[in-house]
Amino acid sequence: MFKRIALFLATNLAVLALLSIVMAVLQKYFNVTLGNSGSLLLMATFFGFGGSLISLMTSKWIAKRSTGAHVIEQPRNESEQWLVNTVRRQAEAAGIKMPEVAIYDGPEINAFATGPSRNNSLVAVSTGLLRAMNRDEAEAVLGHEVSHVANGDMVTMALIQGVLNTFVIVLSRVVGRVIDSFISGNREGGGVGIGYYVIVFVLDMIFGLFASMIAMWFSRHREFRADAGGARLAGRDKMISALQRLSQTYGESTLPKTVQAFGISGAVGHGLRRLLMSHPPLEERIETLRNAPLEQVRGTVVS
């Protein structure tokens, strides 16, 4: 986790350094007034990165509250005992601490994993999954979710979103200043007009859309990795069978938006809408898993 945070902090600082250079060049050589660039960079880092890290730190608590998940502390029946034992065995194989295991009320076949780190996580399954899947299929789904945790996907997603948020905040305001200066002819006093705020609002939306596409591209990529991880922990045939069973309710989700990206089932989209989907099409996931080299679906999860 600390290596990932260090890497993305370095990336974020590099982005800020590049933007600060661009801002200095615009002010010095193109006479574009950008105001207090230091304050802008500080504000962008605080709101862009801070929000993502707060969301990560509170992710388990939010997931429990928003789904009404029942955490299994003492198994009440054989099914709950099997869930706990399976997650414990897979966590040991993946080299992570035992996640909390929970069940939430949801009619669709789904499960999710969340948490601030590999060793402080939650794995939850829906009641619909327990009704529709046999033990082999459920084992593969649990392996998929444990792989998300072992791969550090929650941390990486939060940090990527932080970098993107920071970039959007700074870039929209820099471009907004440039456009406003061009329209106003660099008004006296270096102030901004109402047009600046309208431009920034529009640019926030546009750049935010492109940032979401980048984040969702990574989200789709990590689903393939988690499918391969589930195959390593439970077996390729079990994982393929689980994905095929998932097609019965694929695209349906009662999960809150805060945890939908971490469910095994995602929304269905085609064309340009697919660029904003957190999960790849189910048929692509099955085909990729079928064609994966044997060494990619054998052994233990590599973080």
Coordinates of C-alpha atoms in Angstrom, one line a residue:
M1 CA 0.0 0.0 0.0
F2 CA 2.8 2.5 1.0
K3 CA 4.6 1.8 -2.3
R4 CA 1.4 2.6 -4.3
I5 CA 0.8 5.8 -2.3
A6 CA 4.4 6.9 -2.8
L7 CA 4.2 6.3 -6.5
F8 CA 0.9 8.1 -7.0
L9 CA 2.0 11.0 -4.7
A10 CA 5.1 11.3 -7.0
T11 CA 2.8 11.3 -10.0
N12 CA 0.6 13.9 -8.5
L13 CA 3.6 16.1 -7.7
A14 CA 4.9 15.7 -11.2
V15 CA 1.5 16.7 -12.7
L16 CA 1.4 19.8 -10.4
A17 CA 5.0 20.7 -11.3
L18 CA 4.2 20.5 -15.0
L19 CA 1.1 22.6 -14.6
S20 CA 2.9 25.2 -12.6
I21 CA 5.5 25.5 -15.4
V22 CA 2.8 25.9 -18.0
M23 CA 1.1 28.5 -15.8
A24 CA 4.4 30.4 -15.4
V25 CA 5.0 30.4 -19.1
L26 CA 1.5 31.7 -19.9
Q27 CA 1.9 34.5 -17.4
K28 CA 5.4 35.6 -18.4
Y29 CA 5.4 35.1 -22.2
F30 CA 1.8 35.4 -23.2
N31 CA 0.7 38.0 -20.7
V32 CA -2.2 35.8 -19.4
T33 CA -3.2 36.7 -15.9
L34 CA -3.7 33.5 -13.8
G35 CA -3.9 34.9 -10.3
N36 CA -2.3 33.2 -7.4
S37 CA -1.1 30.0 -9.0
G38 CA 0.3 28.6 -5.7
S39 CA -3.1 28.9 -4.1
L40 CA -4.7 27.2 -7.1
L41 CA -2.3 24.3 -6.9
L42 CA -2.8 23.9 -3.2
M43 CA -6.6 24.0 -3.5
A44 CA -6.6 21.5 -6.3
T45 CA -4.4 19.1 -4.4
F46 CA -6.6 19.4 -1.2
F47 CA -9.9 18.9 -2.9
G48 CA -8.7 16.5 -5.7
F49 CA -6.6 14.2 -3.6
G50 CA -8.1 14.7 -0.2
G51 CA -11.6 13.7 -1.2
S52 CA -10.4 10.4 -2.8
L53 CA -8.3 9.5 0.3
I54 CA -11.2 10.3 2.7
S55 CA -13.5 8.1 0.6
L56 CA -10.9 5.3 0.7
M57 CA -10.4 5.5 4.5
T58 CA -14.2 5.4 5.1
S59 CA -15.0 2.9 2.4
K60 CA -15.8 -0.1 4.7
W61 CA -18.0 2.0 7.0
I62 CA -19.9 3.5 4.1
A63 CA -20.3 0.1 2.4
K64 CA -21.8 -1.4 5.5
R65 CA -24.1 1.5 6.2
S66 CA -25.3 1.9 2.6
T67 CA -26.0 -1.8 1.9
G68 CA -27.1 -2.8 5.4
A69 CA -24.6 -5.7 5.2
H70 CA -24.6 -8.1 8.1
V71 CA -21.0 -8.9 9.1
I72 CA -20.5 -12.5 10.1
E73 CA -18.8 -12.4 13.5
Q74 CA -20.2 -15.8 14.7
P75 CA -21.6 -18.0 11.9
R76 CA -25.2 -18.7 12.5
N77 CA -25.5 -21.6 10.1
E78 CA -23.6 -23.9 7.9
S79 CA -23.8 -21.6 4.9
E80 CA -22.2 -18.7 6.8
Q81 CA -19.5 -21.0 8.2
W82 CA -18.7 -22.1 4.7
L83 CA -18.4 -18.5 3.5
V84 CA -16.0 -17.6 6.4
N85 CA -13.9 -20.7 5.9
T86 CA -13.6 -20.2 2.1
V87 CA -12.6 -16.5 2.5
R88 CA -10.1 -17.4 5.2
R89 CA -8.5 -20.1 3.0
Q90 CA -8.3 -17.8 0.0
A91 CA -6.9 -14.9 2.0
E92 CA -4.1 -17.1 3.3
A93 CA -3.3 -18.2 -0.2
A94 CA -3.3 -14.6 -1.4
G95 CA -1.1 -13.5 1.4
I96 CA -3.5 -11.0 3.0
K97 CA -5.1 -10.7 6.4
M98 CA -8.6 -12.2 6.8
P99 CA -11.2 -9.7 5.5
E100 CA -14.5 -9.1 7.2
V101 CA -17.1 -11.3 5.6
A102 CA -20.7 -10.0 5.2
I103 CA -24.0 -10.8 3.5
Y104 CA -26.3 -8.0 2.2
D105 CA -29.9 -8.2 1.0
G106 CA -30.0 -7.9 -2.8
P107 CA -32.0 -9.9 -5.4
E108 CA -29.3 -9.9 -8.1
I109 CA -26.2 -12.1 -8.2
N110 CA -23.5 -9.9 -7.0
A111 CA -20.6 -9.4 -4.5
F112 CA -18.2 -6.7 -3.7
A113 CA -14.9 -6.0 -1.9
T114 CA -13.8 -2.8 -0.3
G115 CA -11.5 -1.3 2.4
P116 CA -8.6 1.1 2.9
S117 CA -5.9 -1.6 2.5
R118 CA -5.1 -5.2 1.7
N119 CA -5.1 -6.0 5.4
N120 CA -8.2 -4.0 6.3
S121 CA -10.9 -5.1 3.9
L122 CA -14.5 -6.3 3.6
V123 CA -15.9 -9.0 1.3
A124 CA -19.7 -9.2 0.9
V125 CA -22.1 -11.3 -1.1
S126 CA -25.7 -10.7 -1.9
T127 CA -28.5 -13.0 -0.8
G128 CA -29.4 -13.4 -4.5
L129 CA -25.9 -14.9 -5.1
L130 CA -26.4 -17.4 -2.3
R131 CA -29.7 -18.5 -3.7
A132 CA -28.6 -18.7 -7.4
M133 CA -25.1 -20.1 -7.3
N134 CA -23.7 -23.5 -6.2
R135 CA -20.7 -23.7 -3.9
D136 CA -18.2 -24.0 -6.7
E137 CA -19.5 -20.9 -8.4
A138 CA -19.7 -18.9 -5.1
E139 CA -16.1 -20.0 -4.3
A140 CA -14.9 -18.5 -7.6
V141 CA -16.8 -15.2 -6.9
L142 CA -15.2 -15.0 -3.5
G143 CA -11.8 -15.6 -5.1
H144 CA -12.5 -12.8 -7.5
E145 CA -13.2 -10.4 -4.6
V146 CA -10.3 -11.6 -2.5
S147 CA -8.1 -11.0 -5.6
H148 CA -9.4 -7.4 -5.8
V149 CA -8.2 -6.9 -2.2
A150 CA -4.8 -8.7 -2.8
N151 CA -4.2 -6.6 -5.9
G152 CA -4.7 -3.4 -4.0
D153 CA -7.4 -2.3 -6.4
M154 CA -9.3 -0.1 -3.9
V155 CA -6.1 1.9 -3.1
T156 CA -5.1 2.2 -6.7
M157 CA -8.5 3.4 -7.8
A158 CA -8.6 6.0 -5.1
L159 CA -5.2 7.3 -6.0
I160 CA -5.9 7.4 -9.7
Q161 CA -9.1 9.3 -9.1
G162 CA -7.2 11.7 -6.8
V163 CA -4.6 12.5 -9.5
L164 CA -7.3 12.9 -12.1
N165 CA -9.4 15.2 -9.9
T166 CA -6.4 17.4 -9.2
F167 CA -5.6 17.6 -12.9
V168 CA -9.2 18.5 -13.8
I169 CA -9.4 21.2 -11.2
V170 CA -6.2 22.9 -12.2
L171 CA -6.5 22.5 -16.0
S172 CA -10.1 23.8 -16.1
R173 CA -9.1 26.9 -14.3
V174 CA -5.9 27.5 -16.3
V175 CA -7.8 27.1 -19.6
G176 CA -10.7 29.2 -18.2
R177 CA -8.3 32.0 -17.5
V178 CA -6.7 31.8 -21.0
I179 CA -10.1 31.9 -22.7
D180 CA -11.4 34.7 -20.4
S181 CA -8.2 36.7 -21.0
F182 CA -8.6 36.3 -24.8
I183 CA -12.3 37.3 -24.7
S184 CA -11.7 40.3 -22.4
G185 CA -8.4 41.4 -23.9
N186 CA -6.7 41.1 -20.5
R187 CA -8.9 43.5 -18.6
E188 CA -7.3 46.0 -16.3
G189 CA -6.5 44.8 -12.8
G190 CA -6.2 41.2 -13.9
G191 CA -9.6 40.2 -12.5
V192 CA -12.1 37.8 -14.0
G193 CA -15.5 38.3 -15.3
I194 CA -18.7 36.2 -14.9
G195 CA -17.7 34.5 -18.2
Y196 CA -14.7 32.9 -16.4
Y197 CA -16.9 31.1 -13.9
V198 CA -19.2 29.9 -16.7
I199 CA -16.2 28.6 -18.7
V200 CA -14.7 26.9 -15.7
F201 CA -18.0 25.2 -14.9
V202 CA -18.3 23.9 -18.5
L203 CA -14.6 22.8 -18.6
D204 CA -15.0 21.0 -15.2
M205 CA -17.8 18.9 -16.8
I206 CA -15.8 18.2 -20.0
F207 CA -12.5 17.4 -18.4
G208 CA -14.3 15.4 -15.7
L209 CA -15.9 13.3 -18.3
F210 CA -12.6 12.4 -19.9
A211 CA -11.1 11.8 -16.4
S212 CA -14.0 9.3 -15.7
M213 CA -13.2 7.5 -19.0
I214 CA -9.6 7.0 -17.8
A215 CA -10.7 5.8 -14.4
M216 CA -13.3 3.4 -15.9
W217 CA -10.7 2.1 -18.3
F218 CA -8.5 1.1 -15.3
S219 CA -11.6 -0.3 -13.6
R220 CA -12.4 -2.6 -16.6
H221 CA -8.7 -3.7 -16.7
R222 CA -8.7 -4.7 -13.0
E223 CA -11.8 -6.9 -13.6
F224 CA -9.9 -9.1 -16.0
R225 CA -7.1 -9.3 -13.4
A226 CA -9.6 -10.2 -10.6
D227 CA -11.2 -12.9 -12.9
A228 CA -7.8 -14.4 -13.4
G229 CA -7.2 -14.2 -9.6
G230 CA -10.5 -16.0 -9.0
A231 CA -9.4 -18.7 -11.4
R232 CA -6.1 -19.1 -9.6
L233 CA -7.8 -19.4 -6.2
A234 CA -10.8 -21.5 -7.2
G235 CA -10.1 -23.0 -10.6
R236 CA -10.6 -21.7 -14.2
D237 CA -13.7 -23.9 -14.8
K238 CA -15.4 -22.7 -11.6
M239 CA -14.7 -19.0 -12.5
I240 CA -16.0 -19.4 -16.0
S241 CA -19.1 -21.2 -14.6
A242 CA -19.6 -18.3 -12.1
L243 CA -19.4 -15.7 -14.9
Q244 CA -21.9 -17.7 -17.0
R245 CA -24.3 -17.9 -14.1
L246 CA -23.8 -14.2 -13.5
S247 CA -25.4 -13.5 -16.9
Q248 CA -28.8 -14.3 -15.4
T249 CA -28.9 -10.9 -13.6
Y250 CA -25.9 -9.1 -15.2
G251 CA -26.4 -5.4 -15.4
E252 CA -28.8 -5.4 -12.4
S253 CA -27.5 -3.9 -9.2
T254 CA -29.0 -2.7 -6.0
L255 CA -25.5 -1.6 -4.8
P256 CA -25.1 2.1 -3.9
K257 CA -23.0 4.0 -6.4
T258 CA -20.2 4.3 -3.9
V259 CA -19.4 0.6 -4.2
Q260 CA -20.9 -0.4 -7.6
A261 CA -17.4 -0.3 -9.2
F262 CA -16.2 -3.0 -6.8
G263 CA -19.0 -5.4 -7.4
I264 CA -18.5 -8.5 -9.6
S265 CA -21.5 -7.4 -11.7
G266 CA -21.6 -4.1 -13.5
A267 CA -23.8 -2.0 -15.7
V268 CA -24.3 -3.0 -19.4
G269 CA -23.3 -0.4 -22.0
H270 CA -22.6 -0.2 -25.7
G271 CA -21.0 2.3 -28.0
L272 CA -19.7 5.4 -26.4
R273 CA -21.5 4.6 -23.2
R274 CA -19.2 1.6 -22.8
L275 CA -16.3 4.0 -22.1
L276 CA -18.0 5.0 -18.8
M277 CA -18.7 1.4 -17.7
S278 CA -16.7 0.1 -14.7
H279 CA -17.0 -3.6 -15.9
P280 CA -16.2 -5.1 -19.4
P281 CA -18.9 -7.1 -21.2
L282 CA -19.5 -10.5 -19.6
E283 CA -18.7 -12.3 -22.8
E284 CA -15.3 -10.6 -23.1
R285 CA -14.5 -11.6 -19.5
I286 CA -15.4 -15.3 -20.2
E287 CA -13.5 -15.3 -23.5
T288 CA -10.4 -13.7 -22.0
L289 CA -10.4 -16.2 -19.2
R290 CA -10.8 -19.2 -21.6
N291 CA -7.9 -18.0 -23.7
A292 CA -5.6 -17.1 -20.9
P293 CA -2.3 -19.0 -20.8
L294 CA -2.3 -21.7 -18.1
E295 CA 0.4 -20.0 -16.0
Q296 CA -1.8 -17.0 -15.6
V297 CA -4.6 -19.0 -13.9
R298 CA -2.4 -21.2 -11.8
G299 CA -0.6 -20.5 -8.5
T300 CA -1.2 -17.7 -6.1
V301 CA -2.4 -14.1 -6.5
V302 CA 0.5 -11.7 -7.2
S303 CA -0.1 -8.2 -5.8

